Coordinates of C-alpha atoms in Angstrom, one line a residue:
M191 CA -30.1 -31.1 1.6
A192 CA -32.5 -33.4 3.4
T193 CA -33.2 -33.0 7.1
R194 CA -34.9 -35.2 9.7
R195 CA -35.2 -35.5 13.5
R196 CA -34.0 -38.4 15.5
T197 CA -33.6 -38.5 19.3
G198 CA -33.5 -34.7 19.6
V199 CA -30.6 -34.4 17.1
S200 CA -30.9 -32.7 13.7
W201 CA -29.4 -34.8 10.9
S202 CA -28.4 -33.0 7.6
V203 CA -27.4 -34.7 4.4
M204 CA -24.9 -32.5 2.4
G205 CA -22.9 -33.9 -0.4
G206 CA -24.0 -37.4 0.4
Q207 CA -22.7 -37.2 4.0
K208 CA -24.7 -36.9 7.2
Q209 CA -24.0 -34.1 9.7
R210 CA -25.4 -33.7 13.2
S211 CA -26.0 -30.6 15.2
C212 CA -27.5 -29.9 18.6
P213 CA -31.2 -29.2 18.8
D214 CA -30.5 -25.6 19.9
G215 CA -28.1 -25.1 17.0
H216 CA -25.0 -24.8 19.2
S217 CA -22.2 -26.5 17.2
R218 CA -19.9 -27.1 20.1
C219 CA -22.1 -30.0 21.3
P220 CA -20.3 -33.4 20.8
E221 CA -23.0 -34.3 18.3
H222 CA -21.5 -31.6 16.0
E223 CA -18.0 -33.0 16.1
P224 CA -18.4 -35.0 12.8
G225 CA -18.6 -31.6 11.0
V226 CA -15.4 -30.5 12.6
R227 CA -13.6 -33.8 11.8
R228 CA -14.8 -33.5 8.2
F229 CA -13.1 -30.1 7.8
G230 CA -10.0 -31.7 9.3
R231 CA -10.0 -34.5 6.8
G232 CA -10.6 -32.0 4.0
A233 CA -7.6 -30.0 5.1
L234 CA -5.5 -33.2 5.0
R235 CA -6.7 -34.1 1.5
I236 CA -5.9 -30.6 0.3
A237 CA -2.5 -30.7 2.0
A238 CA -1.7 -34.1 0.4
W239 CA -2.6 -32.9 -3.1
T240 CA -0.9 -29.6 -2.5
L241 CA 2.3 -31.6 -1.6
V242 CA 2.1 -33.4 -4.9
S243 CA 1.5 -30.1 -6.7
R244 CA 4.4 -28.4 -5.0
V245 CA 6.8 -31.2 -5.8
L246 CA 5.8 -31.1 -9.4
G247 CA 6.1 -27.3 -9.3
L248 CA 9.7 -27.5 -8.1
V249 CA 10.5 -30.0 -10.9
R250 CA 8.8 -27.6 -13.4
D251 CA 10.8 -24.6 -12.0
R252 CA 14.1 -26.6 -12.3
F253 CA 13.3 -27.3 -15.9
M254 CA 12.4 -23.7 -16.6
V255 CA 15.6 -22.2 -15.1
G256 CA 17.7 -24.9 -16.6
L257 CA 16.4 -23.9 -20.1
F258 CA 16.3 -20.1 -19.7
G259 CA 18.6 -19.3 -16.7
R260 CA 18.5 -16.0 -14.9
G261 CA 17.9 -14.2 -18.1
M262 CA 15.4 -11.8 -19.5
E263 CA 13.3 -14.7 -21.0
F264 CA 12.6 -16.2 -17.5
G265 CA 12.2 -12.8 -16.0
A266 CA 9.7 -11.7 -18.6
F267 CA 7.8 -14.9 -18.2
S268 CA 7.7 -14.6 -14.4
L269 CA 6.4 -11.0 -14.7
A270 CA 3.8 -11.9 -17.3
W271 CA 2.7 -14.9 -15.3
T272 CA 2.2 -12.6 -12.3
V273 CA -0.5 -10.5 -14.0
P274 CA -3.2 -13.2 -14.5
N275 CA -2.4 -14.7 -11.2
V276 CA -3.0 -11.3 -9.5
F277 CA -6.4 -11.2 -11.0
R278 CA -7.0 -14.9 -10.2
R279 CA -6.3 -14.2 -6.5
L280 CA -8.5 -11.1 -6.6
L281 CA -11.5 -12.6 -8.3
G282 CA -11.2 -16.4 -8.3
E283 CA -9.6 -17.2 -4.9
G284 CA -10.3 -14.2 -2.8
A285 CA -13.4 -12.0 -3.1
L286 CA -15.4 -14.5 -5.2
T287 CA -14.8 -17.4 -2.8
A288 CA -15.5 -15.3 0.3
A289 CA -18.8 -14.1 -1.2
F290 CA -19.9 -17.3 -3.0
V291 CA -19.4 -19.9 -0.2
P292 CA -21.9 -18.3 2.2
V293 CA -24.5 -17.9 -0.5
L294 CA -24.3 -21.4 -1.8
T295 CA -24.2 -22.8 1.8
R296 CA -27.4 -20.9 2.7
R297 CA -29.1 -22.0 -0.6
I298 CA -28.4 -25.6 0.0
D299 CA -29.5 -25.3 3.6
S300 CA -32.8 -23.6 2.7
E301 CA -33.8 -25.1 -0.8
G302 CA -31.7 -28.2 -1.3
I303 CA -29.6 -29.0 -4.3
E304 CA -32.2 -27.8 -6.9
G305 CA -32.2 -24.3 -5.5
A306 CA -28.4 -24.4 -5.4
R307 CA -28.3 -25.5 -9.0
R308 CA -30.3 -22.5 -10.1
S309 CA -28.2 -20.1 -8.1
F310 CA -24.9 -21.7 -9.3
A311 CA -25.9 -21.4 -13.0
A312 CA -26.6 -17.7 -12.6
I313 CA -23.3 -17.1 -10.8
V314 CA -21.3 -19.1 -13.4
G315 CA -23.0 -17.1 -16.2
G316 CA -22.3 -13.8 -14.5
L317 CA -18.7 -14.6 -13.7
T318 CA -18.0 -15.8 -17.3
A319 CA -19.4 -12.5 -18.7
L320 CA -17.3 -10.5 -16.2
L321 CA -14.1 -12.4 -17.1
L322 CA -14.7 -12.0 -20.8
I323 CA -15.1 -8.2 -20.3
I324 CA -12.0 -8.0 -18.1
V325 CA -9.7 -10.1 -20.3
G326 CA -11.0 -8.4 -23.4
G327 CA -10.5 -5.0 -22.0
L328 CA -6.9 -5.8 -20.7
L329 CA -5.9 -7.2 -24.1
C330 CA -7.3 -4.1 -25.9
L331 CA -5.4 -1.9 -23.5
L332 CA -2.2 -3.9 -23.9
G333 CA -2.5 -3.5 -27.7
L334 CA -2.7 0.3 -27.3
I335 CA 0.3 0.7 -25.0
P336 CA 3.5 1.6 -27.0
V337 CA 6.0 -1.3 -26.8
E338 CA 8.7 1.2 -25.7
W339 CA 6.8 1.5 -22.3
F340 CA 7.8 -2.1 -21.5
A341 CA 11.6 -1.3 -21.6
S342 CA 13.5 -1.6 -18.3
N343 CA 15.1 1.4 -16.8
A344 CA 17.9 -0.8 -15.5
G345 CA 18.9 -1.7 -19.1
G346 CA 18.7 -5.0 -20.8
D347 CA 18.2 -6.5 -24.3
E348 CA 16.2 -4.5 -26.8
R349 CA 14.1 -7.6 -27.4
Y350 CA 12.7 -7.5 -23.9
P351 CA 9.8 -5.1 -24.4
Q352 CA 8.3 -7.0 -27.3
L353 CA 8.8 -10.4 -25.6
L354 CA 7.1 -9.2 -22.4
R355 CA 4.1 -7.8 -24.3
S356 CA 3.8 -11.1 -26.3
L357 CA 3.8 -13.2 -23.2
L358 CA 1.2 -10.9 -21.6
F359 CA -1.1 -11.4 -24.7
I360 CA -0.7 -15.2 -24.3
L361 CA -1.0 -15.5 -20.5
L362 CA -3.8 -13.0 -19.7
P363 CA -6.6 -15.3 -21.0
Y364 CA -5.5 -17.9 -18.4
L365 CA -7.6 -15.9 -16.0
I366 CA -10.8 -17.2 -17.6
P367 CA -10.4 -21.0 -17.0
V368 CA -8.6 -20.7 -13.7
S369 CA -11.3 -18.4 -12.2
L370 CA -14.1 -20.7 -13.4
M371 CA -12.1 -23.7 -12.0
T372 CA -11.8 -21.9 -8.6
L373 CA -15.6 -21.3 -8.5
S374 CA -16.2 -24.9 -9.3
A375 CA -13.8 -26.0 -6.6
A376 CA -15.5 -23.8 -4.0
A377 CA -18.8 -25.4 -4.9
Q378 CA -17.4 -28.8 -4.4
N379 CA -15.8 -27.8 -1.1
V380 CA -19.2 -26.7 0.2
T381 CA -20.6 -30.1 -0.5
G382 CA -17.6 -31.8 1.2
R383 CA -15.5 -32.7 -1.8
F384 CA -11.9 -31.6 -1.8
A385 CA -9.8 -34.0 -3.9
L386 CA -10.4 -32.8 -7.5
P387 CA -10.1 -29.1 -6.7
A388 CA -6.8 -29.8 -4.8
A389 CA -5.5 -31.9 -7.7
A390 CA -6.0 -29.2 -10.3
P391 CA -2.6 -27.4 -9.7
A392 CA -0.8 -30.8 -9.9
L393 CA -2.4 -31.3 -13.4
L394 CA -1.2 -27.8 -14.5
N395 CA 2.3 -28.5 -13.3
A396 CA 2.4 -31.8 -15.2
V397 CA 1.3 -30.1 -18.4
W398 CA 3.8 -27.3 -17.8
I399 CA 6.7 -29.7 -17.4
A400 CA 5.7 -31.4 -20.6
G401 CA 5.7 -28.1 -22.4
V402 CA 9.2 -27.1 -21.1
V403 CA 10.6 -30.5 -22.2
W404 CA 8.9 -30.0 -25.6
A405 CA 10.2 -26.5 -26.0
G406 CA 13.8 -27.6 -25.2
T407 CA 13.9 -30.3 -27.8
G408 CA 13.6 -28.1 -30.9
E409 CA 15.9 -25.8 -32.7
A410 CA 13.9 -22.6 -31.7
D411 CA 15.7 -19.6 -30.1
A412 CA 15.0 -18.7 -26.4
D413 CA 12.3 -16.2 -27.3
Q414 CA 10.3 -18.8 -29.3
R415 CA 10.8 -21.4 -26.6
V416 CA 9.4 -19.2 -23.8
I417 CA 6.4 -18.3 -26.0
L418 CA 5.7 -21.9 -26.7
V419 CA 5.8 -22.6 -22.9
G420 CA 3.3 -19.8 -22.4
I421 CA 0.9 -21.4 -24.9
V422 CA 1.1 -24.8 -23.3
V423 CA 0.4 -23.2 -19.8
L424 CA -2.7 -21.6 -21.2
C425 CA -3.9 -24.9 -22.5
G426 CA -3.2 -26.4 -19.0
G427 CA -5.5 -23.9 -17.5
F428 CA -8.4 -25.2 -19.6
L429 CA -7.5 -28.8 -18.6
Q430 CA -7.8 -27.8 -15.0
L431 CA -11.3 -26.6 -15.6
L432 CA -12.3 -29.8 -17.4
L433 CA -10.9 -31.8 -14.4
Q434 CA -13.6 -30.4 -12.2
L435 CA -16.5 -31.7 -14.3
P436 CA -16.7 -35.2 -12.5
G437 CA -16.8 -33.5 -9.1
L438 CA -19.6 -31.2 -10.2
V439 CA -21.5 -34.2 -11.5
Q440 CA -21.1 -36.0 -8.1
S441 CA -22.1 -32.8 -6.2
G442 CA -25.2 -32.4 -8.4
L443 CA -24.0 -28.9 -9.5
L444 CA -23.0 -29.5 -13.1
V445 CA -25.1 -26.8 -14.8
C446 CA -25.5 -24.8 -18.0
P447 CA -24.5 -21.2 -17.3
R448 CA -27.2 -18.7 -17.7
L449 CA -26.9 -14.9 -17.8
A450 CA -29.4 -13.7 -15.2
L451 CA -28.3 -10.3 -13.9
A452 CA -31.4 -10.0 -11.8
D453 CA -30.7 -13.2 -9.8
P454 CA -30.8 -12.3 -6.1
D455 CA -27.9 -14.5 -5.2
L456 CA -25.8 -13.0 -8.0
R457 CA -26.6 -9.5 -6.8
E458 CA -25.8 -10.4 -3.2
I459 CA -22.4 -11.8 -4.3
V460 CA -21.6 -8.6 -6.3
R461 CA -22.5 -6.5 -3.2
T462 CA -20.5 -8.7 -0.9
M463 CA -17.5 -8.8 -3.3
A464 CA -17.2 -5.1 -3.7
P465 CA -15.4 -4.3 -0.4
I466 CA -13.4 -7.5 -0.5
V467 CA -12.2 -6.7 -4.0
L468 CA -11.1 -3.3 -2.7
G469 CA -9.1 -4.9 0.1
L470 CA -7.6 -7.7 -2.0
S471 CA -6.9 -5.3 -4.9
V472 CA -4.6 -3.4 -2.6
V473 CA -2.9 -6.6 -1.5
Q474 CA -2.5 -7.8 -5.0
L475 CA -1.4 -4.4 -6.2
N476 CA 1.5 -4.8 -3.8
V477 CA 2.5 -8.1 -5.4
L478 CA 2.2 -6.7 -8.9
A479 CA 4.1 -3.5 -8.1
T480 CA 6.9 -5.5 -6.5
Q481 CA 7.4 -7.6 -9.6
F482 CA 7.4 -4.6 -11.9
L483 CA 9.8 -2.7 -9.6
A484 CA 12.1 -5.7 -9.8
A485 CA 12.1 -5.5 -13.6
F486 CA 12.4 -1.8 -13.9
L487 CA 14.6 -0.8 -10.9
V488 CA 16.9 -3.9 -10.6
D489 CA 17.1 -5.7 -14.0
P490 CA 14.8 -7.6 -16.4
G491 CA 15.9 -11.0 -14.9
A492 CA 15.1 -10.0 -11.2
P493 CA 11.4 -11.0 -11.3
G494 CA 12.6 -14.5 -12.0
V495 CA 14.6 -14.6 -8.8
L496 CA 11.7 -13.3 -6.7
Y497 CA 9.5 -15.8 -8.4
L498 CA 11.8 -18.7 -7.3
G499 CA 12.0 -17.4 -3.8
N500 CA 8.2 -17.2 -3.7
R501 CA 8.0 -20.7 -5.1
L502 CA 10.1 -22.1 -2.2
L503 CA 8.0 -20.1 0.3
E504 CA 4.7 -21.3 -1.2
F505 CA 5.6 -24.9 -0.5
P506 CA 5.0 -24.7 3.3
H507 CA 2.6 -21.8 2.8
A508 CA 0.2 -23.8 0.7
L509 CA 0.6 -27.0 2.8
L510 CA -0.4 -25.1 6.0
G511 CA -2.1 -21.7 5.4
V512 CA -4.0 -22.4 2.1
A513 CA -5.0 -25.9 3.1
L514 CA -6.3 -24.9 6.5
G515 CA -8.0 -21.7 5.3
T516 CA -9.7 -23.4 2.4
A517 CA -11.0 -26.3 4.5
V518 CA -12.2 -24.3 7.5
F519 CA -13.8 -21.4 5.7
P520 CA -17.2 -23.1 5.0
L521 CA -17.4 -24.1 8.7
L522 CA -16.5 -20.5 9.9
T523 CA -19.1 -19.2 7.4
L524 CA -21.8 -21.5 8.8
L525 CA -21.0 -20.5 12.4
G526 CA -20.9 -16.8 11.4
S527 CA -24.3 -17.0 9.7
R528 CA -25.7 -18.5 13.0
D529 CA -24.1 -15.6 15.0
D530 CA -22.3 -18.3 17.0
H531 CA -19.2 -16.3 17.6
V532 CA -18.2 -18.3 20.7
E533 CA -17.8 -21.5 18.7
L534 CA -16.4 -19.6 15.7
A535 CA -13.6 -18.2 18.0
R536 CA -13.0 -21.7 19.4
I537 CA -12.6 -23.2 15.9
L538 CA -10.5 -20.3 14.7
R539 CA -8.2 -20.5 17.7
R540 CA -7.7 -24.3 17.2
T541 CA -6.9 -23.9 13.6
L542 CA -4.7 -20.8 14.0
A543 CA -2.8 -22.5 16.9
N544 CA -2.2 -25.6 14.7
G545 CA -1.1 -23.5 11.8
L546 CA 1.3 -21.4 13.7
F547 CA 2.6 -24.4 15.7
L548 CA 3.8 -25.9 12.4
A549 CA 4.7 -22.6 10.6
I550 CA 7.6 -21.7 12.9
P551 CA 9.6 -24.9 12.4
A552 CA 8.7 -24.8 8.7
A553 CA 10.1 -21.2 8.4
A554 CA 13.2 -22.3 10.4
G555 CA 13.7 -25.3 8.2
L556 CA 13.4 -23.3 5.0
F557 CA 15.9 -20.7 6.4
V558 CA 18.4 -23.4 7.3
M559 CA 18.1 -25.4 4.1
A560 CA 17.7 -22.5 1.6
P561 CA 21.2 -22.7 0.2
W562 CA 21.0 -26.4 -0.5
L563 CA 17.5 -26.1 -1.8
A564 CA 18.5 -23.4 -4.3
E565 CA 21.7 -25.3 -5.3
V566 CA 20.1 -28.7 -5.7
L567 CA 16.8 -27.6 -7.3
F568 CA 17.8 -24.7 -9.5
V569 CA 21.5 -24.5 -10.2
T570 CA 21.5 -26.4 -13.5
G571 CA 21.8 -25.7 -17.1
R572 CA 21.9 -21.9 -17.7
F573 CA 21.1 -21.1 -14.1
S574 CA 24.5 -20.2 -12.5
A575 CA 25.8 -20.6 -8.9
E576 CA 25.7 -16.8 -8.5
A577 CA 22.0 -16.8 -9.3
G578 CA 21.5 -19.6 -6.9
S579 CA 23.1 -17.6 -4.1
E580 CA 20.9 -14.6 -4.9
T581 CA 17.9 -17.0 -4.7
T582 CA 19.1 -18.2 -1.3
V583 CA 19.2 -14.6 0.1
V584 CA 15.7 -13.8 -1.2
T585 CA 14.3 -17.1 0.1
R586 CA 15.8 -16.6 3.6
I587 CA 14.3 -13.1 3.9
M588 CA 10.9 -14.1 2.6
C589 CA 10.6 -17.1 4.9
L590 CA 10.7 -14.8 7.9
G591 CA 7.2 -13.8 6.8
L592 CA 5.8 -17.3 6.6
P593 CA 4.0 -17.3 10.0
G594 CA 2.4 -14.0 9.1
L595 CA 1.2 -15.4 5.7
I596 CA -0.3 -18.5 7.3
A597 CA -2.1 -16.5 10.0
V598 CA -3.5 -14.0 7.5
Q599 CA -5.1 -16.9 5.5
L600 CA -7.2 -17.7 8.7
L601 CA -7.7 -14.3 10.3
A602 CA -9.0 -12.6 7.1
R603 CA -11.5 -15.5 6.6
A604 CA -12.7 -15.1 10.2
F605 CA -13.5 -11.4 9.5
Y606 CA -15.3 -12.4 6.3
A607 CA -17.3 -15.1 8.1
M608 CA -18.4 -12.6 10.8
G609 CA -19.5 -10.1 8.1
D610 CA -16.7 -7.6 8.8
L611 CA -15.4 -6.8 5.3
R612 CA -14.0 -3.3 6.0
T613 CA -11.2 -4.1 8.5
P614 CA -9.0 -6.1 6.2
V615 CA -9.5 -3.4 3.5
R616 CA -8.2 -0.6 5.9
I617 CA -5.2 -2.7 6.9
A618 CA -4.4 -3.5 3.3
V619 CA -4.4 0.2 2.3
V620 CA -2.0 1.1 5.1
L621 CA 0.3 -1.7 4.2
L622 CA 0.3 -0.7 0.5
V623 CA 1.9 2.6 1.4
V624 CA 4.4 1.0 3.8
V625 CA 5.5 -1.9 1.6
Q626 CA 5.9 0.2 -1.6
G627 CA 7.9 2.8 0.4
I628 CA 10.2 0.1 1.5
N629 CA 10.5 -1.2 -2.0
I630 CA 11.4 2.2 -3.6
G631 CA 13.9 2.9 -0.8
L632 CA 15.6 -0.5 -0.8
A633 CA 15.5 -1.8 -4.4
P634 CA 18.1 0.5 -5.8
V635 CA 20.5 -0.3 -2.9
L636 CA 19.8 -4.0 -2.0
G637 CA 18.2 -5.2 -5.3
T638 CA 16.0 -8.3 -5.0
A639 CA 16.9 -8.7 -1.2
G640 CA 15.3 -5.3 -0.5
L641 CA 12.1 -6.3 -2.3
A642 CA 12.0 -9.6 -0.4
C643 CA 12.4 -7.7 2.9
S644 CA 9.3 -5.6 2.1
S645 CA 7.3 -8.8 1.5
A646 CA 8.2 -10.3 4.9
V647 CA 7.5 -7.0 6.7
G648 CA 4.1 -6.7 5.0
A649 CA 3.0 -10.3 5.8
N650 CA 3.8 -10.1 9.5
A651 CA 2.4 -6.6 9.9
N652 CA -0.8 -7.7 8.2
A653 CA -1.2 -10.7 10.6
L654 CA -0.4 -8.7 13.7
L655 CA -2.9 -6.0 12.8
L656 CA -5.6 -8.5 12.0
F657 CA -5.0 -10.4 15.2
F658 CA -5.1 -7.5 17.6
L659 CA -8.2 -6.1 16.0
L660 CA -9.9 -9.6 16.2
R661 CA -8.6 -10.4 19.7
P662 CA -11.5 -8.7 21.5
R663 CA -13.9 -11.1 19.8
L664 CA -11.7 -14.1 20.6
G665 CA -11.4 -13.3 24.2
P666 CA -8.2 -12.9 26.4
A667 CA -8.1 -16.7 27.1
E668 CA -7.8 -17.4 23.4
G669 CA -4.9 -14.9 23.1
G670 CA -3.1 -16.5 26.0
A671 CA -3.5 -19.9 24.6
L672 CA -1.9 -18.8 21.3
A673 CA 1.0 -17.3 23.2
G674 CA 1.6 -20.8 24.8
T675 CA 1.4 -22.4 21.4
L676 CA 4.0 -20.0 20.0
L677 CA 6.4 -20.6 23.0
R678 CA 6.1 -24.4 22.7
S679 CA 6.7 -24.2 18.9
V680 CA 9.8 -22.0 19.3
L681 CA 11.3 -24.3 22.0
A682 CA 10.8 -27.3 19.8
T683 CA 12.2 -25.6 16.8
V684 CA 15.6 -24.8 18.2
P685 CA 16.9 -28.4 18.4
T686 CA 15.1 -29.1 15.1
A687 CA 17.1 -26.4 13.3
I688 CA 20.3 -27.5 14.9
V689 CA 19.8 -31.1 13.7
A690 CA 18.8 -30.1 10.2
L691 CA 21.7 -27.7 9.8
A692 CA 24.2 -30.3 11.1
L693 CA 23.0 -33.0 8.8
V694 CA 22.6 -30.9 5.7
T695 CA 26.1 -29.5 6.1
W696 CA 27.6 -32.9 6.6
L697 CA 25.8 -34.6 3.8
G698 CA 26.2 -31.6 1.5
G699 CA 30.0 -31.9 2.0
M700 CA 30.0 -35.6 1.3
F701 CA 27.9 -35.3 -1.9
P702 CA 29.0 -32.0 -3.5
V703 CA 27.8 -30.3 -6.7
G704 CA 28.3 -32.7 -9.6
T705 CA 27.0 -35.7 -7.7
S706 CA 24.0 -37.4 -9.3
L707 CA 20.8 -35.6 -8.6
A708 CA 19.0 -38.8 -7.9
L709 CA 21.5 -39.4 -5.1
R710 CA 21.9 -35.9 -3.9
L711 CA 18.3 -34.9 -3.6
P712 CA 17.2 -37.5 -1.1
L713 CA 20.4 -37.5 0.9
V714 CA 21.1 -33.7 1.1
L715 CA 17.5 -32.6 1.4
V716 CA 15.1 -35.4 2.3
V717 CA 17.2 -37.0 5.1
P718 CA 17.9 -33.7 7.0
G719 CA 14.3 -32.6 6.5
A720 CA 12.9 -35.9 7.8
A721 CA 15.3 -35.8 10.7
G722 CA 14.2 -32.3 11.5
V723 CA 10.5 -33.4 11.5
V724 CA 11.2 -36.3 13.9
T725 CA 13.2 -34.0 16.2
F726 CA 10.4 -31.5 16.3
L727 CA 7.8 -34.1 17.0
V728 CA 9.8 -35.7 19.8
T729 CA 10.7 -32.4 21.4
A730 CA 7.1 -31.1 21.2
R731 CA 5.9 -34.3 22.8
L732 CA 8.4 -33.9 25.6
L733 CA 7.2 -30.3 26.1
G734 CA 3.6 -31.6 26.4
A735 CA 2.3 -29.8 23.3
T736 CA -1.4 -30.3 23.1
E737 CA -1.3 -29.3 19.4
L738 CA 0.0 -32.8 18.5
A739 CA -3.2 -34.3 19.8
E740 CA -5.3 -31.8 17.9
L741 CA -3.5 -32.7 14.6
R742 CA -3.9 -36.4 15.3
R743 CA -7.7 -35.9 15.8
A744 CA -7.9 -34.0 12.5
R745 CA -6.8 -37.1 10.7
K746 CA -9.7 -39.2 12.0

């Protein structure tokens, strides 16, 4: 990063782009606004690619349930797929990113791109070694566990234990390429490049769809088909990693990994990761335990239903929470490293307000349209109408936790940026006990609906606890501004939900099940959704919502 002075303003070149800051380092100066706008543009790029990925993901899920139905094959695949993804969120997207971004940002700031290259090479080498140890250890442990231990207490086909273990053997190595891809994506985000990292999930979904189509064309049985899909998905993970190479070249960070355990940046990352890993491990243990309880307390196909509910929930979650959190974290980290907590609180409030302003209508829209989403997207082939109704119930319960999920993405990153790593850990430990208690109590009675309830309760409780512990640092004015945002969003959401419900009910009756999907999808889902968006924007404008202006500025 090159720096020079001109007219009292510091100019920085990072990732080929100029940034300005005040002479005194205070980032709220108007001269600093290009940096804020860059994060806004980054969030929009991430959101755009995330939208493409989520659409492809829904297509992929439709193909999967059409081929396998609500059976043990889809349930076993969903459960096996959860395991590497839990470790991915733990290492690749959570602790590693939170620890790595500040280190690389500081290295670029102090030594330029050459210093960053040396640091990045050591970090990549250390992560690769760690991943090989973890995956190798898990595979060895998996081979030692008796296959009978994988049997469901709720009954099911005797082939289920062996199928589940085979899928775990295939999908566990996915952790290696996806974690390295996430590290490469974080490095590109620091240098202001967001497109290729955000496009990686879309590539995986395209490969996955091709794999399902391929598996469905042969004469193989259901077990062989789902194993073939698992192999294709593993190959897609490595293609995701290869996609990042051009972005690393443009960033000047394409390096040959080196194993340098004494590297100071690597050691700092390990020290920083330790408490974050503890906190995230508790959160991810909740996710993994919920899926296993679904298989062993409900039935072997239940993890598939929870998976589909989560997939519908992830659509707005990724567009809002993940996109905003990923894009704003480097800026929060920079402000935290300068001890500029006043500006950090301002940026956080703006981002949190915008996220929650959109989260409430998104949750309401998902709640209203869940029956038609499940019916149009998933009720096909071997996936019955009864399974679609079960998916609707799960989705509606889960979407009640959407505002909490989006808020947690931002609030947890604010704690990390300010160097407070313990608070999210303590909250996660408390919620582990609460959520799993709800699971054990409700799963035998309510089935998948009880497990979905625990997810919603946990998400909102996490957000509330983080917010109230962070509020003293935000200041009372910031808290009051958020309350106003929530009120305006709720008032604008009421007519939005009414319009969407009326249209989807009317059009759903005019184009019932059996109508061509090419006709039914845009008319029954897209038209009511678009009408709901327009209604929300018009109502919010009439209410004088300042958040609309904030969102427009983020596009510039």
